[in-house]
Amino acid sequence: NSITETYNVHGAAVNCCPMDVTRTSDNLNGPENFFSFNVYGRDLKKKLVDKLMGQALNPGIDVPFCIEDVERCETIRDVENLLSLIYGFEDAYDYYERSSVAGKLDKVAVPLYVVSSDDDPFFEGDARPSTSFAKTTKFLYTERGGHCGNILHTGDAPDVRVGDDGRLLQCSWMPDELARFVDHVASEISPTESGLGNVGV
């Protein structure tokens, strides 16, 4: 179709992608979600504040906030209220709303595969778009996996092999699962249609 011809994009596969950031952002901004807030939120906030402070103190960088604004940040949302201004958003909520994909999946014109897990602490309360709405999208929610934890699960992945540098290599379940989907999409495309001599995964 015209989309694939214009952008040479024939499909996509993603892991741990939030559908509605307006619903999941609270997981890092309040003690209600103990694990995300305490294990990730506080450390992440400190790193973000340090980065913003470095920008505010650098006379060679023009940012729409001052040192005092950064010092008042108490949550990740406070930080994102400042950070979003750099990229043309009104505030964090504007960024969350415009970055959410739940209501836009009906516009996806190529096959899309989304792999996430039911116990991802970052995505508690996230939207679950119906396949009748997102007709080109396939969803897989594993019972366990946490946030990107499936990258460590070997499952039925190929046996261990030795790399050129002598290290033991084994593809874990998640990248192998995503690669199978990409390989399937690539197998449906002729080299002439794709504009590529071959498609690698």
mmCIF file of C-alpha atoms in Angstrom:
data_model
loop_
_atom_site.group_PDB
_atom_site.id
_atom_site.type_symbol
_atom_site.label_atom_id
_atom_site.label_comp_id
_atom_site.label_asym_id
_atom_site.label_seq_id
_atom_site.Cartn_x
_atom_site.Cartn_y
_atom_site.Cartn_z
ATOM 1 C CA ASN A 1 0.000 0.000 0.000
ATOM 2 C CA SER A 2 1.010 3.664 -0.104
ATOM 3 C CA ILE A 3 2.330 3.627 3.482
ATOM 4 C CA THR A 4 4.806 0.819 2.900
ATOM 5 C CA GLU A 5 5.820 2.308 -0.420
ATOM 6 C CA THR A 6 6.384 5.775 1.064
ATOM 7 C CA TYR A 7 8.197 4.781 4.264
ATOM 8 C CA ASN A 8 9.417 1.263 3.409
ATOM 9 C CA VAL A 9 7.968 0.060 6.726
ATOM 10 C CA HIS A 10 6.257 -3.303 6.481
ATOM 11 C CA GLY A 11 5.794 -4.238 10.150
ATOM 12 C CA ALA A 12 7.073 -3.732 13.688
ATOM 13 C CA ALA A 13 7.525 -5.615 16.948
ATOM 14 C CA VAL A 14 7.903 -4.000 20.378
ATOM 15 C CA ASN A 15 8.306 -5.118 23.975
ATOM 16 C CA CYS A 16 6.951 -3.435 27.122
ATOM 17 C CA CYS A 17 5.277 -0.492 25.438
ATOM 18 C CA PRO A 18 2.675 1.435 27.485
ATOM 19 C CA MET A 19 -0.627 1.966 25.721
ATOM 20 C CA ASP A 20 -1.933 4.894 27.788
ATOM 21 C CA VAL A 21 0.719 6.880 29.643
ATOM 22 C CA THR A 22 -1.953 9.059 31.283
ATOM 23 C CA ARG A 23 -2.970 5.919 33.208
ATOM 24 C CA THR A 24 0.461 4.422 33.895
ATOM 25 C CA SER A 25 2.380 7.545 34.931
ATOM 26 C CA ASP A 26 1.012 7.349 38.482
ATOM 27 C CA ASN A 27 2.967 4.130 39.008
ATOM 28 C CA LEU A 28 6.175 6.147 39.272
ATOM 29 C CA ASN A 29 4.709 9.169 41.007
ATOM 30 C CA GLY A 30 3.065 7.907 44.165
ATOM 31 C CA PRO A 31 3.505 5.339 46.954
ATOM 32 C CA GLU A 32 0.351 3.451 45.913
ATOM 33 C CA ASN A 33 2.477 1.293 43.613
ATOM 34 C CA PHE A 34 5.136 0.483 46.206
ATOM 35 C CA PHE A 35 7.509 -1.463 43.960
ATOM 36 C CA SER A 36 7.707 0.987 41.052
ATOM 37 C CA PHE A 37 7.723 4.088 43.238
ATOM 38 C CA ASN A 38 10.347 2.918 45.728
ATOM 39 C CA VAL A 39 12.545 0.636 43.654
ATOM 40 C CA TYR A 40 12.594 2.663 40.439
ATOM 41 C CA GLY A 41 10.913 6.011 40.972
ATOM 42 C CA ARG A 42 13.173 7.575 43.569
ATOM 43 C CA ASP A 43 16.446 6.580 41.919
ATOM 44 C CA LEU A 44 15.188 7.598 38.487
ATOM 45 C CA LYS A 45 13.995 10.960 39.820
ATOM 46 C CA LYS A 46 17.429 11.696 41.275
ATOM 47 C CA LYS A 47 19.127 10.939 37.947
ATOM 48 C CA LEU A 48 16.665 13.099 36.037
ATOM 49 C CA VAL A 49 17.007 15.977 38.502
ATOM 50 C CA ASP A 50 20.802 15.837 38.229
ATOM 51 C CA LYS A 51 20.525 15.977 34.436
ATOM 52 C CA LEU A 52 18.108 18.907 34.513
ATOM 53 C CA MET A 53 20.281 20.746 37.011
ATOM 54 C CA GLY A 54 23.259 20.340 34.713
ATOM 55 C CA GLN A 55 21.251 21.927 31.905
ATOM 56 C CA ALA A 56 19.990 24.756 34.111
ATOM 57 C CA LEU A 57 23.534 25.560 35.264
ATOM 58 C CA ASN A 58 25.004 25.490 31.752
ATOM 59 C CA PRO A 59 25.023 29.039 30.336
ATOM 60 C CA GLY A 60 25.420 27.613 26.852
ATOM 61 C CA ILE A 61 22.062 25.845 26.982
ATOM 62 C CA ASP A 62 18.817 27.811 26.743
ATOM 63 C CA VAL A 63 16.149 25.967 28.740
ATOM 64 C CA PRO A 64 12.650 27.193 29.780
ATOM 65 C CA PHE A 65 13.283 26.704 33.503
ATOM 66 C CA CYS A 66 15.682 27.875 36.193
ATOM 67 C CA ILE A 67 17.676 26.295 39.004
ATOM 68 C CA GLU A 68 14.899 27.042 41.507
ATOM 69 C CA ASP A 69 12.380 25.169 39.345
ATOM 70 C CA VAL A 70 14.605 22.088 39.366
ATOM 71 C CA GLU A 71 15.171 22.316 43.125
ATOM 72 C CA ARG A 72 11.402 22.224 43.703
ATOM 73 C CA CYS A 73 11.013 18.868 41.906
ATOM 74 C CA GLU A 74 9.747 16.212 44.297
ATOM 75 C CA THR A 75 8.408 13.600 41.861
ATOM 76 C CA ILE A 76 9.150 12.311 38.389
ATOM 77 C CA ARG A 77 6.077 14.177 37.177
ATOM 78 C CA ASP A 78 7.584 17.419 38.498
ATOM 79 C CA VAL A 79 10.704 16.666 36.479
ATOM 80 C CA GLU A 80 8.691 15.804 33.377
ATOM 81 C CA ASN A 81 6.721 19.037 33.722
ATOM 82 C CA LEU A 82 10.025 20.812 33.104
ATOM 83 C CA LEU A 83 11.497 18.336 30.642
ATOM 84 C CA SER A 84 8.378 18.382 28.462
ATOM 85 C CA LEU A 85 8.768 22.138 27.928
ATOM 86 C CA ILE A 86 12.038 21.563 26.095
ATOM 87 C CA TYR A 87 10.259 19.429 23.504
ATOM 88 C CA GLY A 88 7.293 21.707 22.909
ATOM 89 C CA PHE A 89 4.714 20.148 25.237
ATOM 90 C CA GLU A 90 2.621 22.279 27.596
ATOM 91 C CA ASP A 91 3.391 20.082 30.598
ATOM 92 C CA ALA A 92 3.772 16.431 31.615
ATOM 93 C CA TYR A 93 0.067 15.676 31.142
ATOM 94 C CA ASP A 94 0.173 17.055 27.606
ATOM 95 C CA TYR A 95 3.201 14.839 26.942
ATOM 96 C CA TYR A 96 1.459 11.773 28.415
ATOM 97 C CA GLU A 97 -1.691 12.327 26.388
ATOM 98 C CA ARG A 98 -0.001 12.999 23.080
ATOM 99 C CA SER A 99 2.449 10.107 23.552
ATOM 100 C CA SER A 100 -0.217 7.517 24.345
ATOM 101 C CA VAL A 101 -1.035 5.116 21.530
ATOM 102 C CA ALA A 102 -4.157 3.359 22.848
ATOM 103 C CA GLY A 103 -6.537 5.528 20.848
ATOM 104 C CA LYS A 104 -4.386 5.599 17.723
ATOM 105 C CA LEU A 105 -3.800 1.925 16.979
ATOM 106 C CA ASP A 106 -6.628 1.891 14.433
ATOM 107 C CA LYS A 107 -4.375 4.070 12.286
ATOM 108 C CA VAL A 108 -1.517 1.543 12.206
ATOM 109 C CA ALA A 109 -1.340 0.365 8.600
ATOM 110 C CA VAL A 110 1.184 -2.487 8.933
ATOM 111 C CA PRO A 111 1.366 -5.612 11.141
ATOM 112 C CA LEU A 112 2.388 -4.732 14.705
ATOM 113 C CA TYR A 113 3.268 -7.190 17.479
ATOM 114 C CA VAL A 114 3.224 -6.002 21.110
ATOM 115 C CA VAL A 115 4.660 -8.256 23.840
ATOM 116 C CA SER A 116 4.147 -7.293 27.496
ATOM 117 C CA SER A 117 3.483 -9.044 30.806
ATOM 118 C CA ASP A 118 0.534 -8.969 33.157
ATOM 119 C CA ASP A 119 2.747 -8.304 36.185
ATOM 120 C CA ASP A 120 4.657 -5.312 34.799
ATOM 121 C CA PRO A 121 4.675 -2.875 37.759
ATOM 122 C CA PHE A 122 5.152 0.112 35.454
ATOM 123 C CA PHE A 123 1.980 -0.614 33.510
ATOM 124 C CA GLU A 124 -0.498 -1.378 36.271
ATOM 125 C CA GLY A 125 -3.876 0.028 35.200
ATOM 126 C CA ASP A 126 -2.804 0.409 31.568
ATOM 127 C CA ALA A 127 -5.354 0.316 28.747
ATOM 128 C CA ARG A 128 -5.915 -2.914 26.829
ATOM 129 C CA PRO A 129 -7.094 -1.951 23.339
ATOM 130 C CA SER A 130 -9.375 -4.492 21.691
ATOM 131 C CA THR A 131 -8.220 -6.297 18.570
ATOM 132 C CA SER A 132 -11.431 -5.206 16.872
ATOM 133 C CA PHE A 133 -10.185 -1.617 17.220
ATOM 134 C CA ALA A 134 -6.505 -2.331 16.573
ATOM 135 C CA LYS A 135 -7.020 -4.674 13.643
ATOM 136 C CA THR A 136 -3.402 -4.789 12.492
ATOM 137 C CA THR A 137 -2.014 -5.282 16.007
ATOM 138 C CA LYS A 138 -1.381 -8.570 17.787
ATOM 139 C CA PHE A 139 -0.997 -8.467 21.575
ATOM 140 C CA LEU A 140 0.695 -11.052 23.767
ATOM 141 C CA TYR A 141 0.574 -10.630 27.554
ATOM 142 C CA THR A 142 2.629 -13.212 29.423
ATOM 143 C CA GLU A 143 1.534 -14.104 32.935
ATOM 144 C CA ARG A 144 4.990 -13.356 34.350
ATOM 145 C CA GLY A 145 7.853 -11.227 33.076
ATOM 146 C CA GLY A 146 7.799 -7.941 34.951
ATOM 147 C CA HIS A 147 9.196 -4.979 33.048
ATOM 148 C CA CYS A 148 11.413 -6.317 30.267
ATOM 149 C CA GLY A 149 12.050 -9.415 32.394
ATOM 150 C CA ASN A 150 11.228 -11.686 29.480
ATOM 151 C CA ILE A 151 14.540 -10.736 27.972
ATOM 152 C CA LEU A 152 16.127 -13.044 30.582
ATOM 153 C CA HIS A 153 13.837 -16.042 30.011
ATOM 154 C CA THR A 154 15.405 -18.648 27.760
ATOM 155 C CA GLY A 155 12.298 -20.841 27.375
ATOM 156 C CA ASP A 156 12.495 -22.757 24.093
ATOM 157 C CA ALA A 157 15.212 -20.538 22.672
ATOM 158 C CA PRO A 158 17.993 -22.197 20.644
ATOM 159 C CA ASP A 159 20.821 -23.985 22.427
ATOM 160 C CA VAL A 160 23.840 -22.121 23.697
ATOM 161 C CA ARG A 161 26.566 -21.500 21.126
ATOM 162 C CA VAL A 162 30.066 -20.080 21.362
ATOM 163 C CA GLY A 163 30.622 -16.637 19.864
ATOM 164 C CA ASP A 164 33.626 -15.550 17.838
ATOM 165 C CA ASP A 165 35.161 -14.051 20.973
ATOM 166 C CA GLY A 166 34.690 -17.241 22.980
ATOM 167 C CA ARG A 167 31.688 -16.048 24.977
ATOM 168 C CA LEU A 168 28.696 -18.323 25.474
ATOM 169 C CA LEU A 169 25.685 -16.955 23.596
ATOM 170 C CA GLN A 170 22.027 -17.839 23.917
ATOM 171 C CA CYS A 171 19.076 -15.929 22.542
ATOM 172 C CA SER A 172 16.477 -15.394 25.248
ATOM 173 C CA TRP A 173 12.751 -15.798 24.731
ATOM 174 C CA MET A 174 11.631 -12.201 24.192
ATOM 175 C CA PRO A 175 14.033 -11.095 21.434
ATOM 176 C CA ASP A 176 13.588 -14.502 19.797
ATOM 177 C CA GLU A 177 9.791 -14.073 19.869
ATOM 178 C CA LEU A 178 9.957 -10.571 18.381
ATOM 179 C CA ALA A 179 12.465 -11.717 15.770
ATOM 180 C CA ARG A 180 10.154 -14.540 14.679
ATOM 181 C CA PHE A 181 7.436 -11.989 13.974
ATOM 182 C CA VAL A 182 9.799 -9.691 12.062
ATOM 183 C CA ASP A 183 11.069 -12.689 10.119
ATOM 184 C CA HIS A 184 7.490 -13.670 9.269
ATOM 185 C CA VAL A 185 6.748 -10.149 8.003
ATOM 186 C CA ALA A 186 9.991 -10.113 6.022
ATOM 187 C CA SER A 187 9.178 -13.474 4.439
ATOM 188 C CA GLU A 188 6.053 -11.942 2.922
ATOM 189 C CA ILE A 189 8.029 -9.191 1.190
ATOM 190 C CA SER A 190 9.927 -9.608 -2.035
ATOM 191 C CA PRO A 191 13.411 -7.989 -2.216
ATOM 192 C CA THR A 192 12.131 -5.718 -5.003
ATOM 193 C CA GLU A 193 9.125 -4.578 -2.954
ATOM 194 C CA SER A 194 11.160 -3.908 0.178
ATOM 195 C CA GLY A 195 13.870 -1.985 -1.604
ATOM 196 C CA LEU A 196 16.402 -4.196 0.185
ATOM 197 C CA GLY A 197 18.551 -7.006 -1.109
ATOM 198 C CA ASN A 198 17.747 -8.960 2.034
ATOM 199 C CA VAL A 199 16.167 -8.434 5.416
ATOM 200 C CA GLY A 200 18.180 -9.309 8.520
ATOM 201 C CA VAL A 201 16.968 -9.821 12.075
#
